[in-house]
Coordinates of C-alpha atoms in Angstrom, one line a residue:
M1 CA -147.0 -82.5 42.0
R2 CA -146.1 -81.2 45.4
L3 CA -142.4 -82.4 45.3
D4 CA -142.2 -81.5 48.9
S5 CA -144.9 -84.2 50.1
I6 CA -142.7 -87.0 48.2
Y7 CA -140.7 -89.1 50.6
H8 CA -138.9 -92.3 51.1
T9 CA -136.0 -93.6 52.9
C10 CA -133.9 -96.6 52.8
D11 CA -134.7 -97.6 56.3
A12 CA -137.8 -99.0 58.0
P13 CA -140.7 -98.6 57.7
F14 CA -140.2 -97.4 54.1
A15 CA -137.7 -100.1 53.1
F16 CA -137.0 -103.4 54.7
A17 CA -136.2 -107.0 54.0
V18 CA -139.2 -109.4 53.6
S19 CA -136.9 -112.0 53.0
L20 CA -133.1 -112.8 51.7
H21 CA -134.1 -112.2 48.5
E22 CA -137.1 -109.6 48.7
W23 CA -136.7 -105.8 49.7
K24 CA -139.8 -104.1 50.2
V25 CA -140.3 -100.4 49.5
R26 CA -142.7 -97.8 50.2
I27 CA -143.1 -94.1 49.1
R28 CA -145.2 -91.2 50.1
C29 CA -146.8 -88.6 48.1
A30 CA -149.3 -85.9 48.2
K31 CA -152.7 -87.3 48.3
G32 CA -154.3 -87.4 44.8
D33 CA -151.3 -86.4 43.3
A34 CA -150.0 -89.5 41.3
E35 CA -151.7 -91.8 39.0
R36 CA -148.9 -94.2 38.4
V37 CA -146.0 -95.0 40.8
S38 CA -143.0 -97.3 39.9
V39 CA -139.7 -98.3 41.4
V40 CA -136.9 -98.5 38.8
H41 CA -134.2 -101.2 40.1
A42 CA -131.2 -103.3 39.3
D43 CA -128.2 -105.1 40.8
R44 CA -126.1 -102.6 42.5
Y45 CA -123.2 -103.7 40.2
A46 CA -125.3 -103.8 37.2
D47 CA -124.2 -101.6 34.2
P48 CA -126.7 -98.6 33.7
G49 CA -129.7 -99.0 31.7
R50 CA -130.2 -102.5 33.1
E51 CA -132.9 -101.3 35.6
T52 CA -136.4 -103.0 35.7
P53 CA -139.5 -101.2 36.5
I54 CA -142.1 -102.6 39.1
R55 CA -145.2 -100.8 39.3
L56 CA -146.3 -100.3 43.0
E57 CA -149.8 -100.6 44.3
H58 CA -151.7 -97.8 46.1
V59 CA -152.2 -99.2 49.7
L60 CA -153.3 -96.4 52.1
S61 CA -154.3 -92.8 52.2
T62 CA -154.4 -90.4 55.0
G63 CA -155.7 -86.9 55.2
L64 CA -152.5 -85.4 53.2
H65 CA -150.8 -88.4 52.0
D66 CA -151.2 -91.5 49.6
Y67 CA -148.8 -94.6 50.2
Y68 CA -147.5 -96.9 47.5
E69 CA -145.5 -100.1 47.8
G70 CA -144.2 -103.2 46.3
I71 CA -141.5 -105.5 46.4
I72 CA -138.2 -105.8 44.7
P73 CA -137.0 -109.5 44.0
T74 CA -133.3 -109.7 44.2
P75 CA -131.4 -112.8 43.5
T76 CA -127.9 -111.2 44.4
R77 CA -129.3 -109.7 47.6
R78 CA -127.9 -106.3 46.3
I79 CA -130.3 -103.5 44.9
R80 CA -130.1 -100.0 43.5
Y81 CA -133.5 -98.3 42.8
S82 CA -135.1 -95.1 42.2
F83 CA -138.7 -94.0 42.0
L84 CA -140.9 -92.7 39.1
L85 CA -144.1 -90.9 39.7
E86 CA -146.7 -89.8 36.9
N87 CA -150.0 -88.0 36.9
S88 CA -152.9 -87.8 34.4
L89 CA -151.4 -84.6 33.1
G90 CA -148.4 -86.5 31.9
E91 CA -145.9 -85.1 34.4
R92 CA -143.4 -87.1 35.5
V93 CA -141.1 -87.0 38.5
W94 CA -138.0 -89.0 39.5
Y95 CA -137.2 -89.5 43.3
G96 CA -134.0 -90.9 44.6
E97 CA -131.2 -90.2 47.3
N98 CA -130.7 -86.6 46.2
G99 CA -134.5 -85.7 46.4
A100 CA -137.2 -85.2 43.8
S101 CA -136.5 -84.1 40.2
V102 CA -138.0 -83.9 36.6
E103 CA -134.7 -85.4 35.5
R104 CA -133.6 -88.8 36.5
K105 CA -130.0 -88.2 36.6
H106 CA -130.3 -85.2 39.3
T107 CA -131.9 -87.6 41.6
N108 CA -129.3 -90.3 42.1
V109 CA -130.3 -93.7 43.5
F110 CA -131.2 -95.6 46.9
H111 CA -128.9 -98.4 47.8
C112 CA -129.6 -101.5 49.6
P113 CA -126.1 -102.7 50.0
I114 CA -126.8 -106.4 50.7
I115 CA -129.7 -108.2 52.6
T116 CA -128.3 -110.3 55.5
P117 CA -130.1 -112.9 57.6
S118 CA -130.0 -110.8 60.4
Q119 CA -132.1 -108.0 58.5
V120 CA -135.1 -110.5 58.1
H121 CA -137.4 -110.1 60.9
N122 CA -138.9 -113.8 61.3
L123 CA -141.8 -114.3 63.5
P124 CA -142.8 -117.7 65.2
E125 CA -145.2 -119.5 62.7
W126 CA -147.8 -119.7 65.6
A127 CA -148.2 -115.8 66.1
A128 CA -150.1 -114.9 63.2
S129 CA -153.1 -117.1 64.2
A130 CA -152.7 -116.4 68.1
V131 CA -155.2 -115.4 70.2
V132 CA -153.8 -114.2 73.6
Y133 CA -155.4 -114.0 76.9
Q134 CA -153.8 -112.0 79.5
I135 CA -154.3 -113.2 83.3
F136 CA -153.4 -111.3 86.6
P137 CA -152.8 -114.6 88.4
E138 CA -153.9 -113.1 91.8
R139 CA -157.5 -112.5 90.6
F140 CA -158.1 -115.1 88.1
H141 CA -159.1 -118.3 90.1
N142 CA -158.2 -119.5 93.4
G143 CA -157.6 -123.4 92.9
D144 CA -155.8 -124.1 96.1
P145 CA -156.8 -122.1 99.3
R146 CA -154.3 -123.8 101.3
N147 CA -151.7 -121.1 99.9
D148 CA -153.9 -118.0 100.3
P149 CA -152.3 -115.1 102.0
E150 CA -153.7 -114.7 105.5
E151 CA -155.2 -111.4 104.3
A152 CA -156.8 -112.9 101.5
L153 CA -160.6 -111.7 101.0
N154 CA -163.6 -114.1 100.0
W155 CA -163.7 -114.6 96.2
A156 CA -167.3 -113.5 96.6
D157 CA -166.6 -110.1 97.7
E158 CA -167.4 -107.6 95.4
S159 CA -166.0 -104.6 97.0
C160 CA -163.6 -102.6 94.7
P161 CA -160.0 -103.9 95.2
A162 CA -157.4 -101.6 97.1
W163 CA -153.8 -101.4 96.0
D164 CA -152.8 -104.0 98.7
S165 CA -156.0 -106.4 98.4
F166 CA -155.4 -110.1 98.1
W167 CA -158.1 -112.7 97.0
G168 CA -155.9 -115.7 96.7
G169 CA -155.8 -116.7 92.9
D170 CA -153.0 -119.0 91.9
L171 CA -151.6 -121.3 89.4
Q172 CA -153.6 -124.1 90.6
G173 CA -156.6 -121.9 89.7
I174 CA -155.0 -121.2 86.0
L175 CA -154.5 -125.1 85.3
D176 CA -158.0 -125.6 86.5
K177 CA -159.6 -123.2 84.1
L178 CA -157.3 -124.2 81.1
P179 CA -160.2 -126.1 79.4
Y180 CA -162.5 -122.8 79.8
L181 CA -159.8 -121.0 77.8
Q182 CA -159.4 -123.5 75.2
D183 CA -163.1 -123.5 74.5
L184 CA -163.1 -119.7 74.2
G185 CA -160.5 -120.0 71.4
V186 CA -157.3 -118.9 73.4
T187 CA -154.2 -120.1 71.9
C188 CA -151.8 -118.1 74.2
V189 CA -151.8 -117.0 77.9
Y190 CA -149.9 -114.1 79.1
L191 CA -149.3 -114.4 83.0
T192 CA -148.4 -111.0 84.7
P193 CA -145.4 -111.9 87.0
I194 CA -145.3 -114.9 89.1
F195 CA -141.9 -114.6 91.1
L196 CA -141.9 -114.1 94.6
S197 CA -142.8 -110.6 95.6
P198 CA -144.6 -108.9 98.8
T199 CA -147.5 -107.3 96.4
N200 CA -150.3 -108.7 94.7
H201 CA -149.1 -107.5 91.1
K202 CA -145.4 -108.9 91.8
Y203 CA -143.9 -106.3 89.7
D204 CA -141.4 -105.9 92.6
T205 CA -139.3 -109.3 92.2
V206 CA -137.6 -110.3 95.3
D207 CA -136.2 -113.7 93.9
Y208 CA -136.3 -114.4 90.1
Y209 CA -135.8 -117.9 90.4
T210 CA -138.7 -118.7 93.0
I211 CA -142.2 -118.9 92.1
D212 CA -144.3 -116.9 94.7
P213 CA -145.6 -119.6 97.3
H214 CA -149.0 -118.0 97.5
F215 CA -149.2 -119.2 93.6
G216 CA -147.6 -122.4 94.3
D217 CA -144.2 -123.6 93.4
E218 CA -141.9 -124.6 90.0
A219 CA -143.2 -128.2 89.9
L220 CA -146.9 -127.0 89.7
F221 CA -145.8 -124.0 87.1
R222 CA -144.3 -126.6 85.0
R223 CA -147.3 -128.9 85.1
L224 CA -149.5 -125.9 84.1
V225 CA -147.2 -125.3 80.9
E226 CA -147.1 -128.8 80.0
E227 CA -151.0 -129.2 80.3
A228 CA -151.6 -125.7 78.5
H229 CA -149.2 -127.2 75.6
R230 CA -151.3 -130.4 75.5
L231 CA -154.4 -128.5 75.0
G232 CA -152.5 -126.4 72.4
I233 CA -152.1 -123.0 74.5
R234 CA -148.8 -121.7 74.8
V235 CA -147.6 -119.5 77.9
M236 CA -145.9 -116.3 78.1
L237 CA -144.3 -115.0 81.2
D238 CA -143.7 -111.2 82.3
A239 CA -140.0 -110.2 82.7
V240 CA -139.6 -107.4 85.1
F241 CA -135.7 -106.5 84.4
N242 CA -136.1 -102.9 84.5
H243 CA -136.3 -102.7 88.4
S244 CA -136.3 -105.2 91.2
S245 CA -138.0 -105.3 94.7
D246 CA -135.7 -103.3 97.7
K247 CA -135.8 -106.9 99.3
F248 CA -134.0 -108.3 96.1
F249 CA -130.7 -109.7 97.8
A250 CA -128.2 -107.3 95.6
F251 CA -130.2 -104.4 96.8
Q252 CA -130.2 -105.6 100.3
D253 CA -126.6 -106.1 100.3
V254 CA -126.1 -102.4 99.1
L255 CA -128.5 -101.4 102.0
K256 CA -126.4 -103.1 104.5
N257 CA -122.7 -102.5 103.3
G258 CA -123.3 -99.3 101.5
E259 CA -120.3 -98.3 99.1
A260 CA -118.4 -101.4 100.2
S261 CA -121.1 -103.7 98.5
P262 CA -120.0 -105.5 95.5
Y263 CA -123.5 -104.8 94.2
K264 CA -123.4 -101.1 94.5
D265 CA -123.1 -100.4 90.7
W266 CA -126.2 -103.0 90.1
F267 CA -128.4 -99.8 90.8
Y268 CA -128.3 -96.3 90.1
I269 CA -127.5 -94.8 93.4
R270 CA -126.5 -90.9 93.5
E271 CA -125.0 -91.1 97.0
F272 CA -124.1 -93.0 100.1
P273 CA -125.0 -94.0 102.6
V274 CA -128.4 -95.2 100.9
V275 CA -131.7 -93.4 102.1
Q276 CA -135.2 -94.5 101.2
E277 CA -137.0 -92.0 102.9
P278 CA -138.5 -89.4 102.4
V279 CA -136.9 -89.4 99.0
A280 CA -134.9 -92.4 97.7
C281 CA -131.2 -91.4 97.0
Y282 CA -131.2 -93.5 94.0
E283 CA -133.2 -94.1 90.8
T284 CA -136.6 -96.0 91.0
F285 CA -139.4 -97.2 88.6
A286 CA -141.8 -94.2 87.9
S287 CA -141.3 -91.3 90.4
N288 CA -139.9 -92.1 93.8
L289 CA -141.2 -95.8 94.7
P290 CA -138.2 -96.8 97.0
F291 CA -139.3 -100.2 97.3
M292 CA -138.9 -100.8 93.3
P293 CA -135.0 -99.9 92.7
R294 CA -134.0 -99.4 89.0
L295 CA -131.4 -101.8 87.9
N296 CA -128.3 -101.1 85.7
L297 CA -128.8 -103.1 82.7
E298 CA -125.6 -101.8 81.3
H299 CA -123.4 -103.5 83.9
P300 CA -122.2 -107.0 82.8
E301 CA -122.8 -108.6 86.0
V302 CA -126.6 -107.3 85.9
Q303 CA -127.0 -108.3 82.2
Q304 CA -125.2 -111.8 83.1
Y305 CA -127.5 -112.5 86.0
M306 CA -130.8 -111.5 84.0
L307 CA -129.9 -113.6 80.8
Q308 CA -129.4 -116.5 83.3
V309 CA -132.8 -115.9 84.6
T310 CA -134.1 -116.1 81.2
A311 CA -132.3 -119.4 80.4
Y312 CA -133.4 -120.7 83.3
W313 CA -137.1 -120.9 82.9
M314 CA -136.8 -121.5 79.2
D315 CA -135.0 -124.5 80.0
Q316 CA -136.8 -125.7 83.1
A317 CA -140.5 -124.8 82.2
Q318 CA -140.3 -124.8 78.4
I319 CA -142.1 -121.5 78.1
D320 CA -143.2 -119.9 74.8
G321 CA -142.3 -116.2 75.2
W322 CA -141.6 -113.2 77.1
R323 CA -143.7 -109.9 77.8
L324 CA -141.0 -107.3 78.7
D325 CA -142.0 -104.7 81.5
V326 CA -141.2 -101.2 81.0
A327 CA -139.0 -102.3 77.9
N328 CA -138.3 -98.8 76.7
E329 CA -136.3 -97.8 79.8
V330 CA -134.1 -100.6 79.6
P331 CA -130.8 -100.1 77.1
P332 CA -131.5 -101.6 73.8
S333 CA -127.9 -103.4 74.0
F334 CA -129.4 -105.8 76.8
W335 CA -132.6 -106.5 74.6
R336 CA -130.2 -107.4 71.6
M337 CA -128.5 -109.8 73.6
F338 CA -131.8 -111.0 75.3
R339 CA -133.2 -111.8 71.8
Q340 CA -130.3 -113.6 70.6
L341 CA -130.5 -116.0 73.9
V342 CA -134.2 -116.6 74.0
K343 CA -134.2 -117.3 70.0
S344 CA -131.2 -119.7 70.2
K345 CA -133.3 -121.5 73.3
N346 CA -136.5 -121.6 71.1
P347 CA -136.8 -120.1 67.6
E348 CA -140.6 -119.9 68.1
A349 CA -140.4 -117.9 71.3
L350 CA -142.4 -114.6 71.2
I351 CA -140.8 -111.5 72.5
I352 CA -143.3 -108.5 73.3
G353 CA -142.1 -105.1 74.9
E354 CA -144.3 -102.9 76.9
V355 CA -143.6 -99.5 75.0
M356 CA -146.7 -97.2 75.2
H357 CA -145.5 -94.8 72.4
D358 CA -144.2 -95.3 68.9
A359 CA -142.1 -98.3 68.9
L360 CA -140.3 -98.7 65.5
P361 CA -136.7 -98.4 67.3
W362 CA -137.4 -101.8 68.9
L363 CA -139.0 -103.6 66.2
R364 CA -136.2 -103.7 63.5
G365 CA -136.0 -107.7 64.1
D366 CA -133.0 -107.2 66.5
Q367 CA -134.8 -106.7 69.8
F368 CA -138.8 -107.3 69.9
D369 CA -141.1 -109.2 67.8
G370 CA -144.1 -106.7 68.7
T371 CA -145.2 -104.4 71.5
M372 CA -148.4 -103.8 73.3
N373 CA -150.1 -101.7 71.1
Y374 CA -151.4 -98.8 73.4
P375 CA -151.3 -96.1 70.7
L376 CA -153.9 -98.5 68.7
R377 CA -155.8 -98.6 71.8
D378 CA -156.1 -94.8 72.3
V379 CA -157.6 -94.7 68.7
L380 CA -160.2 -97.2 69.6
L381 CA -161.0 -95.5 72.7
E382 CA -161.7 -92.2 70.9
F383 CA -163.7 -93.8 67.9
F384 CA -165.9 -96.7 70.0
A385 CA -165.9 -95.7 73.6
R386 CA -165.7 -92.0 73.8
Q387 CA -166.8 -91.3 70.4
T388 CA -165.1 -88.2 70.1
V389 CA -164.1 -88.7 66.7
G390 CA -165.7 -89.8 63.3
A391 CA -165.0 -92.4 60.8
A392 CA -162.7 -90.2 58.7
A393 CA -160.6 -89.4 61.7
F394 CA -160.5 -92.9 62.9
V395 CA -159.6 -94.5 59.5
E396 CA -156.7 -92.0 59.2
Q397 CA -155.2 -92.5 62.4
V398 CA -155.3 -96.3 62.0
A399 CA -153.8 -96.0 58.7
N400 CA -150.9 -93.6 60.1
L401 CA -150.3 -96.3 62.6
Y402 CA -150.2 -99.3 60.4
I403 CA -148.0 -97.6 57.9
R404 CA -145.3 -96.8 60.8
G405 CA -144.8 -100.4 61.2
T406 CA -143.1 -103.2 59.1
D407 CA -144.8 -106.1 57.8
S408 CA -143.4 -108.3 60.7
S409 CA -143.7 -105.7 63.5
S410 CA -147.5 -105.1 62.3
L411 CA -148.5 -108.8 62.4
A412 CA -146.7 -109.1 66.0
M413 CA -148.2 -106.3 67.8
L414 CA -150.3 -107.2 70.7
N415 CA -153.4 -105.3 70.0
L416 CA -155.4 -104.5 73.3
L417 CA -158.6 -103.0 74.3
D418 CA -157.7 -102.8 77.9
S419 CA -155.0 -104.6 80.5
H420 CA -154.1 -104.6 84.4
D421 CA -153.1 -101.0 83.8
T422 CA -156.1 -99.2 82.4
E423 CA -159.8 -98.9 82.9
R424 CA -161.7 -101.5 81.2
F425 CA -163.1 -100.9 78.0
L426 CA -166.8 -101.7 78.6
T427 CA -166.5 -99.1 81.7
S428 CA -164.8 -96.4 79.2
C429 CA -167.8 -97.2 76.7
R430 CA -170.5 -96.6 79.7
K431 CA -168.8 -93.4 80.4
G432 CA -168.6 -92.0 76.8
G433 CA -170.9 -91.7 73.9
W434 CA -173.0 -89.3 71.9
G435 CA -176.1 -87.4 72.9
W436 CA -178.5 -87.3 75.9
Q437 CA -177.4 -90.5 77.4
P438 CA -173.6 -91.2 77.7
G439 CA -172.8 -94.8 77.6
G440 CA -176.1 -96.0 75.6
E441 CA -175.7 -99.3 74.0
A442 CA -172.4 -99.5 75.4
E443 CA -172.0 -103.4 74.9
K444 CA -172.8 -102.8 71.2
R445 CA -169.8 -100.7 70.8
L446 CA -167.5 -103.1 73.1
K447 CA -168.8 -105.7 70.8
L448 CA -167.7 -103.5 67.4
A449 CA -164.4 -102.8 69.1
V450 CA -163.7 -106.5 69.6
L451 CA -164.7 -107.1 65.9
F452 CA -162.0 -104.6 64.9
L453 CA -159.6 -106.1 67.2
M454 CA -160.1 -109.4 65.8
T455 CA -159.9 -108.5 62.2
Y456 CA -157.1 -106.0 62.3
P457 CA -153.5 -107.0 61.6
G458 CA -151.6 -107.9 65.1
I459 CA -152.5 -110.5 67.8
P460 CA -155.6 -109.7 69.5
M461 CA -155.3 -109.7 73.2
I462 CA -158.1 -110.5 75.9
Y463 CA -157.9 -109.1 79.2
Y464 CA -159.5 -111.8 81.6
G465 CA -163.2 -111.1 82.2
A466 CA -163.4 -108.9 79.5
E467 CA -165.3 -111.6 77.3
I468 CA -167.9 -111.9 80.0
G469 CA -168.6 -108.3 80.5
M470 CA -166.5 -107.3 83.6
E471 CA -166.2 -103.6 84.5
G472 CA -163.8 -101.6 86.3
E473 CA -162.0 -98.2 86.5
T474 CA -158.2 -98.2 86.2
D475 CA -155.8 -99.8 88.7
P476 CA -156.8 -101.0 90.8
G477 CA -160.5 -101.1 89.9
C478 CA -159.5 -103.1 86.6
R479 CA -158.1 -106.0 88.9
K480 CA -161.3 -107.4 90.4
P481 CA -161.6 -111.0 90.8
M482 CA -162.7 -113.1 87.7
I483 CA -166.5 -113.9 87.7
W484 CA -167.1 -117.5 87.6
E485 CA -171.0 -117.6 88.7
P486 CA -172.9 -118.1 85.3
A487 CA -175.4 -115.7 86.6
G488 CA -172.8 -113.0 86.8
Q489 CA -171.2 -113.4 83.4
N490 CA -172.6 -112.0 79.8
L491 CA -172.9 -115.3 78.2
P492 CA -174.0 -113.6 74.6
L493 CA -171.1 -111.6 74.7
R494 CA -168.8 -114.5 75.5
Q495 CA -170.3 -116.5 72.5
Y496 CA -169.7 -113.5 70.4
V497 CA -166.0 -113.3 71.3
Q498 CA -165.7 -117.1 70.9
Q499 CA -167.3 -117.0 67.3
L500 CA -164.4 -114.2 66.4
T501 CA -161.6 -116.2 68.0
G502 CA -162.8 -119.1 65.9
L503 CA -162.9 -116.9 62.7
R504 CA -159.4 -115.6 63.6
R505 CA -157.7 -119.0 63.8
E506 CA -159.7 -120.3 60.6
R507 CA -159.1 -117.5 58.2
T508 CA -155.6 -116.9 56.8
E509 CA -156.2 -113.5 55.6
L510 CA -157.3 -112.4 59.0
Q511 CA -153.7 -113.9 60.4
N512 CA -151.4 -112.4 57.8
G513 CA -153.1 -110.8 55.0
S514 CA -152.5 -107.2 53.8
F515 CA -154.4 -104.3 55.2
T516 CA -156.1 -101.5 53.0
V517 CA -158.8 -99.2 53.8
W518 CA -162.0 -99.4 51.9
L519 CA -164.5 -96.9 53.3
A520 CA -164.8 -93.9 55.6
D521 CA -168.1 -92.5 55.4
E522 CA -168.5 -89.7 57.8
S523 CA -171.9 -88.9 57.3
Q524 CA -172.9 -92.4 58.4
N525 CA -170.0 -92.9 60.8
Q526 CA -168.8 -96.0 59.0
A527 CA -165.3 -97.7 58.4
G528 CA -164.3 -100.2 56.3
F529 CA -161.2 -102.2 55.3
I530 CA -160.0 -105.2 53.4
R531 CA -157.7 -107.9 54.6
R532 CA -156.4 -109.9 51.6
S533 CA -154.2 -113.0 51.6
G534 CA -153.2 -114.4 48.3
D535 CA -156.9 -115.1 46.4
R536 CA -158.7 -114.7 49.9
E537 CA -159.9 -111.7 51.3
I538 CA -162.5 -110.4 53.7
A539 CA -164.1 -106.9 53.7
V540 CA -165.1 -105.6 57.3
L541 CA -167.6 -102.9 57.6
L542 CA -168.1 -101.2 61.0
H543 CA -171.4 -99.2 61.1
N544 CA -170.4 -96.8 64.6
N545 CA -173.9 -95.2 64.4
P546 CA -176.5 -95.2 67.1
C547 CA -179.2 -95.1 64.2
A548 CA -180.2 -97.6 62.0
A549 CA -179.6 -97.1 58.4
E550 CA -180.5 -98.3 54.9
V551 CA -177.5 -98.0 52.4
E552 CA -176.7 -99.0 49.2
L553 CA -173.2 -100.2 49.7
Q554 CA -170.7 -100.6 46.9
L555 CA -168.6 -103.3 47.5
P556 CA -164.8 -103.3 46.3
T557 CA -164.0 -104.2 42.9
S558 CA -162.9 -107.5 43.6
F559 CA -166.2 -108.4 45.2
Q560 CA -168.4 -107.5 42.4
G561 CA -170.2 -109.9 40.3
R562 CA -169.8 -112.7 43.0
R563 CA -171.9 -114.3 45.7
I564 CA -170.9 -112.9 49.0
R565 CA -171.7 -113.8 52.6
D566 CA -171.4 -112.5 55.9
L567 CA -169.2 -114.6 58.2
L568 CA -171.2 -113.6 61.3
T569 CA -174.7 -114.1 60.3
G570 CA -174.4 -116.6 57.3
Q571 CA -176.4 -114.1 55.2
T572 CA -175.5 -114.2 51.5
W573 CA -176.1 -111.6 48.6
D574 CA -175.2 -111.7 44.9
V575 CA -173.3 -108.7 44.0
A576 CA -173.4 -106.9 40.6
V577 CA -171.9 -103.8 41.9
S578 CA -173.7 -103.0 45.2
I579 CA -175.7 -104.3 47.8
R580 CA -178.7 -102.9 49.7
L581 CA -178.0 -103.6 53.6
E582 CA -180.6 -102.2 56.4
L583 CA -177.9 -101.7 59.2
A584 CA -178.8 -101.8 62.6
P585 CA -177.3 -99.6 65.3
Y586 CA -173.6 -100.3 66.2
S587 CA -173.4 -103.5 63.8
G588 CA -170.8 -104.9 61.9
Y589 CA -170.1 -107.3 59.1
L590 CA -167.3 -109.6 57.6
F591 CA -167.7 -110.1 54.1
A592 CA -166.3 -113.0 52.2
A593 CA -166.6 -114.1 48.6
E594 CA -168.4 -117.5 48.0
T595 CA -167.6 -117.8 44.3
P596 CA -164.6 -117.3 42.4
A597 CA -163.7 -114.1 40.7
G598 CA -165.4 -114.0 37.1
V599 CA -167.9 -117.1 37.9

C-alpha cells in the first residue's frame, strides 16, 4: 500500500462532531489500495484491549485517492481511535497520530478529548429543504412609482444597465410578487442591501437603521416580511459590515475633524489629514474606492455598533437570516460574536458568508452555517457552459469540493449558477460549447445545470430572472430589470424549474441525503451520483452530450431487481441489472425505486 497517500487528522473535514454522542471520521488512501478500512475505537480512559472495530464505507474517489468514512458512537463523548487498512493481498496497515505502520504499537492513536455542545454545528431545520431566490431590489419590480429616483428609466427600456442606472424597483414590488415566488417553489428570498445608500446596489451604506426611501420604509419592510412568512417564505438580508459609505456619519466626522475625531479608529486611516483623491489615504473595499471606506471591526465600538444593527433588524422585522458581504475580509473574532447574537435572537436564523474560495475556516460551526458556493459554480461553468472539461474531471472536481466540507456545512452551502456579481449562466452557455457552433443548445445545458443544482447537497439559489431565461454579461449587464411580460419569458423553462423545486421540497434524500458518485463515463460525457437518506435514494444521471445515445445502463446495486421511475417524466422500468435507454442530447434523469428492495 502507498503509505504516503494515507491521511487523517483529528480536525474538520476529516473528523467532526455530528451530535453530542457521534463523531464522524474520514480517511484518505491511494485509489484502489484498500479493500477494507476500519476504525478501531474506545473511550479514552478505557483499558487497553477494549477497542471496538467499525467498518468504514467507501464514499468517494478522485483521480488519485479513495475516501472512507463512518460514525463512532460515544456515550461518554470521549474517544481514542486508530485505523486499520487491508487489501486483497492480505496486507495490513495501521494508521494513527504517529502515521502509518504495519505495527499497531508504532502508530499511536487519535484523540477526541470530549465533544462539547459548541462543537456540534446545528443548522436551521428549514435549511435542508430551502430554495433561495436572490433579488436585486432596484431591478425586480416597481411597485410604487411615487418613490422612484428622478433619473429612473422606463421599466420597458431594454438598454443595458450602466453602473449608475436606476429603474425604480422597490419593496412594494417584491411584496406584490410574493405569490409569484410562492408558485415558483421559493422558500426564502435573499435581498441585496436595502439600507440608505446613494447607489443602485446599496453596498455603500449611509445609514444602517434606515430603509432607503427609494425602496420604501421600515413599516413597509415589516409588512413584506409578515406577508412572506404567511406564504411560507423566509427573508434574508445582506449585511455590509466590511465597509460603509463615505457619507456614513462616523466617516463624515473623520473628514470634518481629522485626527481629533472620536471615530478615527473606526477606519484604517494611514495618515492625516484625510485625502480621498486621487488616492485615498485609508483602506477601502477592493482597490482605491474612496466612497467605500473599510471599517475596523476589531475596534470594540465598531463591533458594538454593528451588533446593535443586527439585533435591531432581527427584533423589529423578524428576519430569518443574513448573507454577509465580503465576509472573508472581516476578522473572525467579530463573526463569532455575530453568530452568538444571531442565534440567541433566533436559533433558526441562517448565516451565509460571501467567500469565493475554500471556506472551511469559517464553517466549523462557530461563524457561518454556509457560504456562497462560488467554487462549485466554477466547476459547473466548465462542464455545462464552457464545456472545457469532460465527465471524469467534472466528477473528480465535485468530489474534491464535497469532501472538503463537514456534513453540516455541505448541506448549508448556498449553491448558485449566477448572481448579481457574475455573468448570467445562460449567457455563459451561449458563449461556450463544443464544435462549429459555440453556444449550441444553450438552454438544454442550462437545464442540465439546474438539474444538478437542485439535486446536489446544499441550498439551491435562483438569481432573479434565471427561471425565465434572462441573460446578461457580468455587472452591470447581469442586473437588467426583471421581465414580467409573458411574451418575454421562457415559460417552459420556468415550468421545469418549478418541477425541480417541487421535487427538492418533497424528497428528503435531496434535502439531507448522503452524496456518492455513481458514474463518470468520459466517452459519453455522462455523470451520475446517488443521494440517499435512510431507505430512500435517488440516482441522478446527466447526459452532457450534443449527440443522442442508446446505452445499456447498469444501475447501482441497490436499484437492481426493482421497478424504478424517472421522477421527471414518470417513465418506469423493471430492472434486473441494467436498463436500455435512448438518451436525447443534453438530457437528465432522476431515478427512484418504486418497489422495496427484495420485492
